XYZ file of C-alpha atoms in Angstrom:
765
model
C 108.767 56.892 94.670
C 110.917 54.646 96.805
C 114.204 53.578 95.335
C 114.461 49.929 94.395
C 117.474 47.658 94.388
C 117.899 43.924 94.074
C 120.149 41.058 95.086
C 120.475 37.551 93.660
C 120.938 34.271 95.517
C 121.221 31.204 93.330
C 118.197 31.149 91.036
C 115.987 33.100 93.435
C 115.629 36.880 93.036
C 114.819 39.134 95.973
C 113.479 42.671 95.548
C 114.232 45.418 98.055
C 111.845 48.383 98.135
C 108.910 48.396 95.735
C 107.757 44.929 94.561
C 109.525 43.786 91.431
C 107.999 41.164 89.151
C 109.848 39.332 86.399
C 108.281 38.736 83.019
C 107.978 35.012 83.772
C 106.153 35.687 87.067
C 103.785 38.319 85.703
C 100.552 36.442 84.922
C 97.900 39.038 85.650
C 99.412 41.805 83.551
C 99.844 42.108 79.812
C 103.506 41.252 79.257
C 106.016 43.088 77.145
C 107.829 40.661 74.841
C 111.395 41.813 74.197
C 112.978 41.190 70.817
C 115.694 38.814 72.046
C 114.073 37.068 74.980
C 110.878 35.974 76.655
C 110.399 32.817 74.548
C 111.173 30.283 77.273
C 107.627 29.991 78.637
C 106.015 29.719 75.191
C 108.576 27.083 74.112
C 107.618 24.968 77.118
C 103.946 25.161 76.132
C 104.718 24.096 72.554
C 106.763 21.155 73.797
C 103.977 19.921 76.080
C 101.439 20.124 73.260
C 103.591 17.952 70.989
C 104.117 15.140 73.517
C 100.745 13.371 72.845
C 100.927 9.577 73.262
C 101.181 7.571 69.997
C 98.125 5.345 69.062
C 97.541 2.533 66.578
C 96.866 4.208 63.213
C 94.643 1.339 62.003
C 91.668 2.136 64.232
C 89.085 4.865 63.658
C 89.882 6.228 67.077
C 93.493 6.276 66.017
C 92.587 8.206 62.863
C 90.734 10.710 64.960
C 93.730 10.829 67.266
C 96.004 11.337 64.254
C 93.889 14.270 63.051
C 94.027 15.655 66.558
C 97.817 15.334 66.642
C 98.121 17.015 63.234
C 95.978 19.923 64.420
C 98.043 20.261 67.549
C 101.243 20.071 65.503
C 99.986 22.847 63.238
C 99.225 24.967 66.248
C 102.685 24.190 67.572
C 104.374 25.239 64.317
C 102.387 28.481 64.333
C 103.369 29.113 67.956
C 107.022 28.432 67.168
C 106.842 30.896 64.287
C 105.464 33.562 66.625
C 108.189 32.864 69.160
C 110.912 33.019 66.509
C 109.494 36.304 65.193
C 109.532 37.716 68.700
C 113.059 36.465 69.256
C 114.608 37.900 66.100
C 112.493 40.910 65.197
C 114.161 44.269 66.017
C 110.822 45.571 67.331
C 108.207 44.225 69.706
C 105.187 41.986 69.172
C 102.314 43.984 70.566
C 98.590 44.291 70.273
C 96.707 47.532 69.788
C 97.438 48.395 73.408
C 101.002 47.874 74.562
C 103.384 48.867 77.311
C 104.481 52.513 77.285
C 108.126 51.469 77.696
C 109.750 49.155 75.185
C 113.379 48.152 75.008
C 115.239 46.124 72.416
C 118.086 44.266 74.083
C 119.749 43.559 70.755
C 119.844 47.171 69.520
C 119.796 48.794 73.005
C 117.054 51.088 71.741
C 114.653 52.462 74.349
C 111.260 53.640 73.078
C 108.806 55.533 75.285
C 105.188 56.108 74.295
C 102.843 58.821 75.483
C 99.872 56.437 75.454
C 99.560 52.678 75.245
C 97.676 52.911 71.937
C 100.197 55.150 70.138
C 101.885 53.766 67.033
C 105.016 55.880 67.411
C 107.101 56.660 70.502
C 107.503 60.273 71.559
C 111.183 59.669 72.244
C 113.782 57.089 71.287
C 117.036 56.740 73.180
C 120.096 54.731 72.288
C 121.359 53.608 75.714
C 124.527 52.019 77.122
C 126.491 53.033 74.026
C 129.837 52.459 75.716
C 129.099 49.153 77.496
C 131.234 46.059 76.989
C 129.463 43.665 74.623
C 130.166 40.841 77.082
C 127.630 42.287 79.512
C 124.279 40.511 79.311
C 120.953 42.290 79.754
C 118.313 40.744 82.034
C 114.761 41.835 82.729
C 112.619 43.759 82.675
C 111.650 43.554 86.327
C 108.416 45.432 86.769
C 107.406 47.495 89.792
C 103.913 48.832 90.354
C 102.345 51.672 92.243
C 98.941 53.280 92.053
C 100.315 56.257 90.101
C 103.446 54.929 88.427
C 105.017 51.870 86.885
C 108.681 51.114 86.317
C 110.752 48.699 84.279
C 114.273 47.771 85.381
C 116.903 46.156 83.157
C 120.069 44.758 84.671
C 123.429 44.301 82.953
C 125.430 41.329 84.309
C 129.012 40.295 83.724
C 130.136 36.854 82.551
C 130.002 35.510 86.119
C 126.366 36.562 86.472
C 127.040 39.417 88.869
C 124.835 42.476 88.398
C 126.963 45.443 87.298
C 124.527 48.265 86.522
C 120.821 48.700 86.072
C 118.547 51.069 84.207
C 115.105 51.882 85.575
C 112.501 53.591 83.415
C 109.507 55.001 85.273
C 106.303 56.477 83.867
C 103.433 58.067 85.739
C 99.951 56.806 84.990
C 98.424 60.163 84.047
C 101.524 61.873 82.734
C 103.358 62.134 79.442
C 106.703 62.054 81.269
C 109.234 59.334 81.953
C 112.440 59.212 83.962
C 115.519 57.153 83.148
C 117.806 56.318 86.065
C 121.133 54.545 85.826
C 123.033 53.261 88.833
C 126.007 51.050 89.533
C 125.434 47.805 91.461
C 128.948 46.379 91.602
C 131.798 46.963 94.002
C 133.739 50.261 93.993
C 136.351 48.474 91.887
C 133.897 48.651 88.990
C 133.230 52.290 88.113
C 131.094 52.465 84.969
C 130.288 55.418 82.794
C 126.951 55.912 81.079
C 126.314 57.160 77.562
C 122.742 57.703 76.350
C 121.863 59.456 73.097
C 118.461 60.918 72.278
C 117.479 60.809 68.629
C 116.674 64.383 67.626
C 114.628 63.343 64.615
C 113.138 66.026 62.399
C 112.470 68.475 65.233
C 114.516 71.550 66.131
C 116.270 71.898 69.485
C 116.876 74.750 71.914
C 118.356 75.320 75.361
C 121.471 74.011 77.075
C 123.403 77.213 77.550
C 125.606 79.938 76.174
C 128.031 78.906 73.419
C 130.817 80.725 71.605
C 129.054 80.078 68.297
C 125.444 80.320 69.397
C 123.421 78.443 66.815
C 119.620 78.697 66.889
C 118.304 76.081 66.755
C 121.105 74.011 68.232
C 121.273 71.331 65.546
C 122.537 73.902 63.045
C 125.893 73.430 64.735
C 127.877 70.726 66.482
C 128.898 70.338 70.114
C 131.871 68.050 70.609
C 131.847 66.142 73.876
C 132.429 68.712 76.599
C 131.878 68.935 80.334
C 128.583 70.574 81.225
C 130.331 73.157 83.376
C 130.046 76.924 83.017
C 133.124 78.587 81.518
C 134.216 81.980 80.320
C 133.736 81.284 76.613
C 135.885 84.229 75.567
C 138.941 82.740 77.275
C 138.129 79.010 77.153
C 138.967 76.189 74.829
C 137.474 74.342 73.081
C 135.074 76.734 71.407
C 132.268 74.207 71.893
C 132.543 74.580 75.680
C 129.428 75.817 77.422
C 129.522 79.402 78.613
C 128.629 81.367 81.697
C 124.868 80.735 81.708
C 123.597 77.192 81.382
C 120.853 74.791 82.453
C 120.761 70.992 81.989
C 117.600 71.526 79.964
C 116.847 70.959 76.289
C 113.544 71.040 74.443
C 112.361 70.645 70.887
C 110.009 72.236 68.401
C 107.814 69.160 68.827
C 107.469 69.846 72.539
C 109.861 67.204 73.871
C 111.501 68.350 77.121
C 114.689 66.729 78.438
C 116.098 67.572 81.880
C 119.195 66.059 83.475
C 119.584 65.784 87.245
C 122.446 67.655 88.933
C 123.867 64.454 90.408
C 125.529 63.338 87.168
C 129.165 64.244 86.364
C 127.771 65.312 83.020
C 129.331 65.679 79.586
C 127.238 66.635 76.565
C 127.618 66.295 72.819
C 125.372 67.119 69.890
C 125.771 65.723 66.392
C 123.796 67.470 63.636
C 121.721 65.528 61.134
C 123.197 64.179 57.938
C 120.084 64.915 55.851
C 116.867 66.946 55.857
C 114.997 64.201 57.715
C 117.074 64.515 60.869
C 118.878 61.228 60.326
C 121.849 60.727 62.619
C 121.142 63.794 64.765
C 121.741 62.939 68.419
C 121.961 64.710 71.748
C 124.161 62.608 74.012
C 124.517 62.642 77.782
C 127.686 61.054 79.151
C 128.176 60.551 82.869
C 131.681 59.536 83.858
C 134.321 60.023 86.506
C 136.621 62.982 85.914
C 138.520 64.117 88.993
C 139.658 67.404 87.460
C 136.168 68.693 86.685
C 134.010 66.615 89.022
C 136.061 65.836 92.145
C 135.163 62.629 93.959
C 134.637 64.473 97.233
C 131.691 66.260 95.605
C 130.150 63.169 94.069
C 128.122 60.171 95.184
C 130.234 57.051 95.695
C 128.985 55.659 92.363
C 128.531 57.380 89.022
C 124.879 57.957 88.167
C 122.832 59.345 85.306
C 119.275 60.479 85.894
C 117.168 62.359 83.362
C 113.533 62.917 82.470
C 111.744 63.248 79.146
C 108.281 64.759 78.684
C 105.996 65.221 75.696
C 104.327 68.655 75.740
C 103.090 69.078 72.170
C 104.779 72.353 71.183
C 107.774 74.470 72.228
C 105.496 77.076 73.827
C 103.737 74.447 75.924
C 107.132 72.975 76.770
C 108.319 76.298 78.195
C 105.043 76.919 80.026
C 105.212 73.464 81.611
C 108.727 74.160 82.899
C 107.439 77.306 84.598
C 104.265 75.584 85.762
C 106.034 72.723 87.512
C 108.492 75.119 89.168
C 111.630 74.019 87.354
C 112.043 77.488 85.857
C 111.261 79.729 88.795
C 109.586 83.083 88.258
C 111.675 86.171 89.057
C 110.824 87.576 92.468
C 111.352 91.169 91.410
C 111.943 93.496 88.469
C 115.454 94.925 88.017
C 116.027 98.631 88.419
C 113.688 100.371 85.965
C 116.091 103.252 85.319
C 118.663 100.724 84.079
C 116.053 99.288 81.722
C 115.204 102.708 80.283
C 118.618 104.344 80.027
C 122.054 103.023 79.082
C 124.890 101.976 81.349
C 128.106 103.801 80.426
C 131.291 101.940 81.234
C 134.863 103.075 81.877
C 136.692 100.004 80.644
C 140.312 101.124 80.957
C 142.369 100.358 84.044
C 141.381 102.421 87.073
C 144.789 104.106 87.201
C 144.210 105.677 83.757
C 141.126 107.572 84.875
C 141.421 110.874 86.688
C 138.822 113.051 88.333
C 138.942 115.456 85.374
C 138.788 112.775 82.660
C 135.796 111.071 84.309
C 133.984 114.392 84.736
C 134.720 115.198 81.097
C 133.391 111.806 79.963
C 130.114 112.220 81.860
C 129.731 115.778 80.559
C 130.124 114.589 76.962
C 127.351 112.028 77.514
C 125.099 114.907 78.526
C 126.308 117.323 75.828
C 125.681 114.799 73.040
C 122.106 114.344 74.184
C 122.366 110.770 75.486
C 120.471 109.531 78.510
C 122.196 107.512 81.228
C 121.558 105.464 84.357
C 124.760 103.909 85.745
C 128.396 104.849 85.324
C 130.269 101.560 85.532
C 133.859 102.107 86.705
C 135.104 98.589 86.090
C 137.911 97.521 88.396
C 138.507 100.118 91.112
C 141.415 98.450 92.940
C 145.098 98.265 92.073
C 145.004 94.490 92.559
C 141.994 92.241 92.173
C 140.881 91.215 95.638
C 141.906 94.418 97.435
C 138.233 95.473 97.687
C 139.159 99.100 98.223
C 138.529 102.166 96.055
C 142.121 102.866 95.100
C 143.089 105.575 92.633
C 145.880 108.082 93.227
C 143.985 110.793 91.378
C 140.909 110.234 93.551
C 142.239 110.598 97.103
C 138.723 111.189 98.419
C 136.485 108.725 96.540
C 133.415 109.432 98.686
C 133.498 113.102 97.685
C 133.940 112.229 94.017
C 131.108 109.679 94.042
C 128.875 112.304 95.639
C 129.592 114.586 92.668
C 128.495 111.849 90.267
C 125.345 111.278 92.292
C 124.610 114.999 92.040
C 124.577 114.530 88.241
C 122.086 111.640 88.695
C 124.610 108.924 87.873
C 124.482 105.748 89.907
C 127.929 104.163 90.137
C 128.922 100.512 89.947
C 132.183 98.579 90.013
C 133.325 95.101 88.962
C 134.079 92.549 91.653
C 135.031 88.883 91.565
C 135.794 86.015 93.910
C 139.498 86.229 93.051
C 142.161 87.505 95.437
C 145.376 87.939 93.483
C 148.598 86.823 95.116
C 149.766 90.491 95.073
C 146.633 91.679 96.872
C 146.830 93.178 100.355
C 144.207 90.603 101.362
C 145.897 87.449 100.076
C 147.809 86.463 103.236
C 144.816 87.311 105.413
C 142.589 85.079 103.291
C 145.098 82.225 103.491
C 145.271 82.470 107.282
C 141.477 82.628 107.503
C 141.047 79.550 105.271
C 138.843 81.568 102.944
C 139.985 79.942 99.691
C 138.885 76.868 97.778
C 141.493 74.165 98.370
C 143.148 71.447 96.366
C 143.274 67.700 97.136
C 146.234 68.160 99.504
C 144.323 70.676 101.612
C 146.486 73.597 100.480
C 145.326 76.687 98.614
C 145.002 75.793 94.940
C 145.648 78.890 92.809
C 144.015 79.587 89.465
C 145.432 81.581 86.576
C 142.385 83.588 85.545
C 144.235 85.735 83.009
C 147.612 85.720 81.333
C 149.093 87.906 84.071
C 147.007 87.049 87.142
C 147.107 84.213 89.649
C 144.668 84.137 92.515
C 142.960 82.193 95.224
C 139.188 81.676 94.816
C 136.984 82.736 97.741
C 134.979 79.733 98.927
C 131.326 80.805 99.050
C 130.354 77.495 100.691
C 132.407 78.524 103.733
C 130.335 80.721 106.055
C 133.400 82.544 107.381
C 134.818 83.372 103.946
C 131.381 84.355 102.668
C 130.879 86.721 105.594
C 134.304 88.259 104.963
C 133.493 88.765 101.255
C 130.095 90.321 102.034
C 131.702 92.684 104.561
C 134.153 93.877 101.899
C 131.237 94.643 99.554
C 129.476 96.592 102.295
C 132.664 98.588 102.850
C 132.560 99.649 99.200
C 128.900 100.584 99.442
C 129.746 102.718 102.468
C 132.281 104.625 100.349
C 129.467 105.579 97.970
C 129.162 102.864 95.310
C 125.591 101.897 94.479
C 125.948 98.383 93.140
C 128.250 95.865 91.427
C 128.718 93.816 88.319
C 129.604 90.354 89.627
C 132.064 88.765 87.245
C 134.035 85.528 86.914
C 131.533 83.325 88.717
C 131.827 80.398 86.329
C 132.516 76.962 87.795
C 135.247 76.616 85.170
C 137.357 79.019 87.258
C 137.406 76.601 90.187
C 140.815 74.954 90.670
C 141.286 71.466 89.284
C 140.351 68.795 91.822
C 138.876 71.531 93.986
C 137.647 70.947 97.516
C 135.076 73.330 98.992
C 134.078 73.586 102.645
C 130.668 72.135 101.849
C 130.464 69.571 99.025
C 128.644 71.015 96.051
C 127.387 67.887 94.325
C 127.677 69.817 91.069
C 130.362 72.480 90.436
C 127.822 74.761 88.724
C 126.134 75.204 92.098
C 129.182 77.294 93.062
C 127.930 79.857 90.535
C 124.470 79.686 92.104
C 125.803 80.407 95.587
C 127.918 83.284 94.310
C 124.953 84.860 92.499
C 122.489 84.471 95.356
C 124.761 85.844 98.067
C 126.218 88.693 96.042
C 122.975 90.035 94.564
C 121.536 90.167 98.078
C 124.111 92.929 98.658
C 124.062 94.524 95.202
C 120.271 94.899 95.130
C 118.102 95.319 92.043
C 120.907 97.086 90.129
C 123.071 93.945 90.311
C 124.459 92.395 87.142
C 125.632 88.774 87.140
C 127.751 87.116 84.471
C 127.326 83.480 85.541
C 124.000 81.814 86.240
C 122.782 78.325 87.091
C 119.363 77.634 88.680
C 118.920 81.300 89.706
C 116.008 82.398 87.501
C 114.157 83.686 90.559
C 116.729 86.373 91.445
C 115.179 89.040 89.227
C 118.448 90.704 88.242
C 120.174 91.477 84.973
C 122.028 88.502 83.499
C 124.748 89.633 81.107
C 125.678 88.187 77.766
C 129.431 87.971 77.427
C 130.988 90.807 75.457
C 131.074 89.879 71.800
C 133.844 90.327 69.289
C 133.506 93.318 66.972
C 132.433 91.258 63.977
C 129.210 90.494 62.112
C 128.949 86.714 62.425
C 127.585 84.017 64.739
C 131.066 83.288 66.089
C 130.663 85.539 69.128
C 129.785 88.463 66.854
C 126.742 90.693 66.307
C 124.563 87.855 64.982
C 125.107 85.879 68.194
C 123.548 88.741 70.148
C 120.157 87.610 68.822
C 120.684 83.891 69.336
C 122.265 84.478 72.757
C 119.329 86.586 73.964
C 116.884 83.948 72.719
C 118.817 81.183 74.487
C 118.898 83.078 77.795
C 115.173 83.724 77.461
C 114.129 80.102 76.950
C 116.358 79.082 79.882
C 114.226 81.307 82.108
C 116.319 84.500 82.290
C 114.068 87.317 81.023
C 116.255 90.291 81.991
C 119.023 89.984 79.420
C 121.774 92.604 79.517
C 123.700 92.505 76.231
C 127.420 93.073 76.317
C 128.842 96.444 75.353
C 127.581 98.038 72.147
C 130.349 97.211 69.702
C 131.541 94.323 71.833
C 135.243 94.212 72.603
C 136.020 97.030 70.197
C 139.590 98.058 70.953
C 139.956 101.538 69.504
C 143.569 101.880 70.612
C 144.545 98.715 68.742
C 142.171 98.600 65.768
C 141.102 102.174 65.239
C 137.539 103.104 64.414
C 136.753 100.659 61.645
C 133.328 99.639 60.297
C 130.971 102.350 61.526
C 128.073 100.470 59.898
C 128.649 97.523 62.214
C 128.637 99.827 65.234
C 125.364 101.434 64.085
C 123.672 98.061 63.486
C 124.834 96.991 66.935
C 123.225 99.929 68.717
C 120.066 99.631 66.587
C 119.658 95.978 67.549
C 120.531 96.651 71.180
C 117.676 99.197 71.313
C 115.199 96.286 71.152
C 116.742 94.311 74.017
C 115.900 94.779 77.721
C 118.860 97.047 78.539
C 121.829 98.811 76.906
C 125.423 99.514 77.852
C 128.196 101.425 76.101
C 131.949 101.170 76.510
C 132.882 102.732 73.180
C 131.361 106.205 73.001
C 129.473 106.864 69.737
C 131.181 110.267 69.404
C 134.475 108.416 69.031
C 133.425 108.096 65.368
C 132.828 111.839 65.124
C 136.072 112.540 63.235
C 134.732 113.495 59.836
C 135.924 110.257 58.206
C 132.739 108.222 58.602
C 130.081 108.283 55.863
C 127.505 107.646 58.611
C 126.451 110.056 61.300
C 127.136 107.516 64.030
C 126.306 109.910 66.881
C 122.920 110.892 65.466
C 121.889 107.324 64.599
C 123.041 106.080 68.023
C 121.181 108.873 69.821
C 117.976 107.988 67.952
C 118.370 104.314 68.858
C 118.855 105.153 72.552
C 115.764 107.388 72.488
C 113.808 104.599 70.757
C 114.889 102.151 73.454
C 113.651 104.449 76.224
C 110.268 104.817 74.529
C 110.077 101.053 74.024
C 110.910 100.432 77.668
C 108.193 102.745 78.912
C 105.651 101.559 76.323
C 106.237 97.800 76.518
C 109.315 96.347 78.228
C 108.569 97.474 81.787
C 105.063 96.003 81.605
C 106.462 92.718 80.264
C 109.004 92.735 83.099
C 106.261 93.116 85.711
C 104.255 90.359 84.021
C 107.287 88.054 84.161
C 107.168 88.035 87.961
C 103.718 86.424 87.831
C 103.876 84.445 84.581
C 107.572 83.582 84.216
C 107.371 84.461 80.512
C 110.386 86.002 78.774
C 110.513 89.522 77.365
C 112.484 88.442 74.282
C 110.636 85.570 72.624
C 111.347 83.311 69.657
C 109.222 83.787 66.577
C 107.685 80.359 67.211
C 105.973 81.834 70.259
C 103.105 82.889 67.973
C 103.770 80.376 65.176
C 104.762 77.118 66.930
C 104.120 74.922 63.889
C 105.566 77.130 61.135
C 108.931 75.854 59.927
C 110.350 79.333 59.096
C 109.505 80.517 62.617
C 111.126 77.457 64.197
C 114.487 78.072 62.510
C 114.628 81.880 62.292
C 117.754 83.257 63.980
C 117.445 86.885 62.856
C 113.875 87.621 63.978
C 112.434 87.760 67.476
C 109.439 89.058 69.395
C 109.075 91.440 72.302
C 106.025 90.076 74.054
C 103.723 88.529 71.481
C 102.927 91.460 69.198
C 106.152 93.332 68.330
C 108.419 91.594 65.831
C 112.009 92.757 65.276
C 114.210 91.955 62.281
C 117.918 92.045 63.119
C 120.256 93.152 60.341
C 123.414 91.068 60.736
C 125.160 91.659 57.397
C 126.496 94.816 55.727
C 123.958 96.437 53.436
C 126.399 96.127 50.544
C 126.326 92.365 50.997
C 122.598 92.089 51.645
C 120.489 95.108 50.595
C 117.299 93.168 51.336
C 116.167 90.319 53.587
C 113.577 87.583 53.391
C 111.346 88.031 56.423
C 108.798 85.526 57.687
C 105.611 87.183 58.930
C 103.312 84.917 60.975
C 99.615 84.887 60.187
C 97.782 88.030 61.181
C 97.152 91.669 60.479
C 100.372 93.675 60.816
C 101.532 97.253 60.843
C 105.025 97.907 59.515
C 107.051 100.582 61.266
C 106.840 102.627 58.058
C 103.067 102.827 58.539
C 101.969 100.185 56.042
C 99.163 97.899 57.247
C 99.056 94.491 55.588
C 97.884 90.930 56.114
C 99.850 87.712 56.133
C 98.683 84.137 55.986
C 102.066 83.074 57.362
C 104.439 83.787 54.511
C 107.775 85.238 53.455
C 108.159 88.872 52.422
C 111.124 90.726 50.963
C 112.252 93.625 53.151
C 114.366 96.394 51.629
C 116.921 97.595 54.163
C 117.997 101.098 55.098
C 120.909 102.319 57.192
C 118.601 104.520 59.252
C 116.899 101.703 61.168
C 116.266 97.994 61.480
C 112.729 96.856 60.571
C 110.063 96.148 63.171
C 106.365 95.343 62.876
C 103.379 95.335 65.209
C 100.696 92.655 65.137
C 97.243 94.212 65.208
C 95.326 90.951 65.097
C 96.094 87.234 65.016
C 93.492 86.880 62.286
C 94.912 86.961 58.738
C 92.437 89.706 57.877
C 92.407 93.244 59.178
C 89.205 94.279 60.908
C 87.735 97.693 60.166
C 88.884 99.073 63.531
C 92.471 97.899 63.862
C 93.655 100.174 66.654
C 96.681 100.869 64.484
C 97.163 104.346 65.864
C 97.975 103.104 69.361
C 100.736 100.632 68.485
C 104.418 101.198 69.114
C 104.916 101.174 65.330
C 102.561 104.135 65.011
C 103.938 106.026 68.007
C 107.580 105.438 67.034
C 107.617 105.055 63.239
C 110.778 104.291 61.313
C 111.828 106.199 58.230
C 110.312 104.861 54.983
C 112.450 102.165 53.375
């Protein structure tokens, strides 16, 4: 669709681009009558009807004329009443069929209908919430095309100069609409836009990673925050978006909202004030902010451009996003060995590990009967940005890595785009102009931790990117197999940053980092920041959680985080370390039950990684056999991977469907399924119940079982019509169930013996 703009000259309006027709000029099309305008033409008609010439009342002809005038006057009064109703009613006067876009100038409420005969809009938006009340709304000005129609409203200042306009476009055979704001005035007038979508009684998902990851979103609140990826562990406020995000939100009623990258976007979400969804709003604010959205990266005027689509259900909403190519299908499956067997991480500083201690650690993994895929060595350099394998106790790293390979360990290391000021490469990078700059053209340092200041390698600069890639290849030549690519969030860019190539949106820095680095790291790559990179087919890591039970970055948020990543199009979720940021040296080995529940839950996610060894609890003080329960969970995960997860992963490359799915995937209209944040599906037929409270606090759980014939992991076969059951909990396992049939009755031949629940039963509750 061609862009349209307009200019005014006196009382004549000229349209540039597609033809634009005012309401007064539109005679051949059914007109939309706004609540506070459009009466001028009808008033003129009424006036002309009441200007009949007076006659002598004494004649019969005059009597007939008098009756005629009275009839006309009655018609005029009725017409005036209609006009007044149209002028002061908060809604629109419309017949059975009406325009799909309606806008009340008095309330600034935009209503969009799926069909012209619908009684209720599929979305309502409160627009221009921050505009000066002195601005006057004009329009709509209608543009036509064979496949679309648009309505433009223009806000003018007191002198009659157009300041901004809003264009709403719908396609003829589509249930989608786009809303586009743009500034018309001189650069001296720099507006901001603030539109809020009424959430209604539906439930909402998407957006991105949050410190407190509510599912659905309206269970929590998001204070106005820049829609820029940040390290949520180290960022304030806690409502900031995290490392993985997409400007995409959709509802349980199938409403899909997508915001274009061009907006300097801020987002807020206010929860409802009652059970009917009253007051719940998702707001998009587009405004100038030089610190987060530098002018050099932006269009000359602030814009806001978003689309809304009605898809009927959350499942259809997700499928439509894959179908239209917005959520791209992964091009490959990550390394299968990493899906089957855990990653084991050395999280202490590189200098604390010796050849003997590392060999001892790997031997204990084997001796305790645990499987393994990758040994992750964390940071391998003395200073971040050195990009050399540097450890005094490992003078010949190639020889040592060969020993690990002989034990069938692949080896990875952490890398980032930071070059610390103490690094051997810092001066070289400054001379080569490899860093992101500040507004004065000088290197703008970032403090990425309490003790570290660094320059940020500019991945939009071909020279700096080539230098970074060469350093990674050097490490691969030493014997490393792959990398975990950390600290790629746009929030780590310097304030008022300037990159070699303008980004348009700072989150695209994360995209460039992920695409270029995983091309070197291969299918074992792990990324910690993601934006528009669903097609990469690599593991996307959840941030390490805190060693706590709750939603506030604790165990519970592992479920809601995995679900959020999945509906944003990232099927290969790598949870953080089992036990999260458990600091044994500082806290000791507290709460073995929490550690066990963590590993049991992690067994049902696409991959596993340990930093705290389960045998650390093997000191005789724990009432639980942590090693044995952890070993069983790891073995269960490997069986699950071979039985189900690897097939789902291969399917994802052709279907784009997630491995971890919300319960509403098979029950899209069941309220308990829409709000459940402790249950999830693997594929469509294996349901998992996460235990996120100590058994002393909650010895049983209420579990929603969608309609169908089910087999519990304890062997019980039962039917459900879509109802709640009470599940007694045990420390030995978390519950899981297999759906044998979608019918709420079990056929004679159920195939129950071939399910995962039958092949890998849990202990009786």
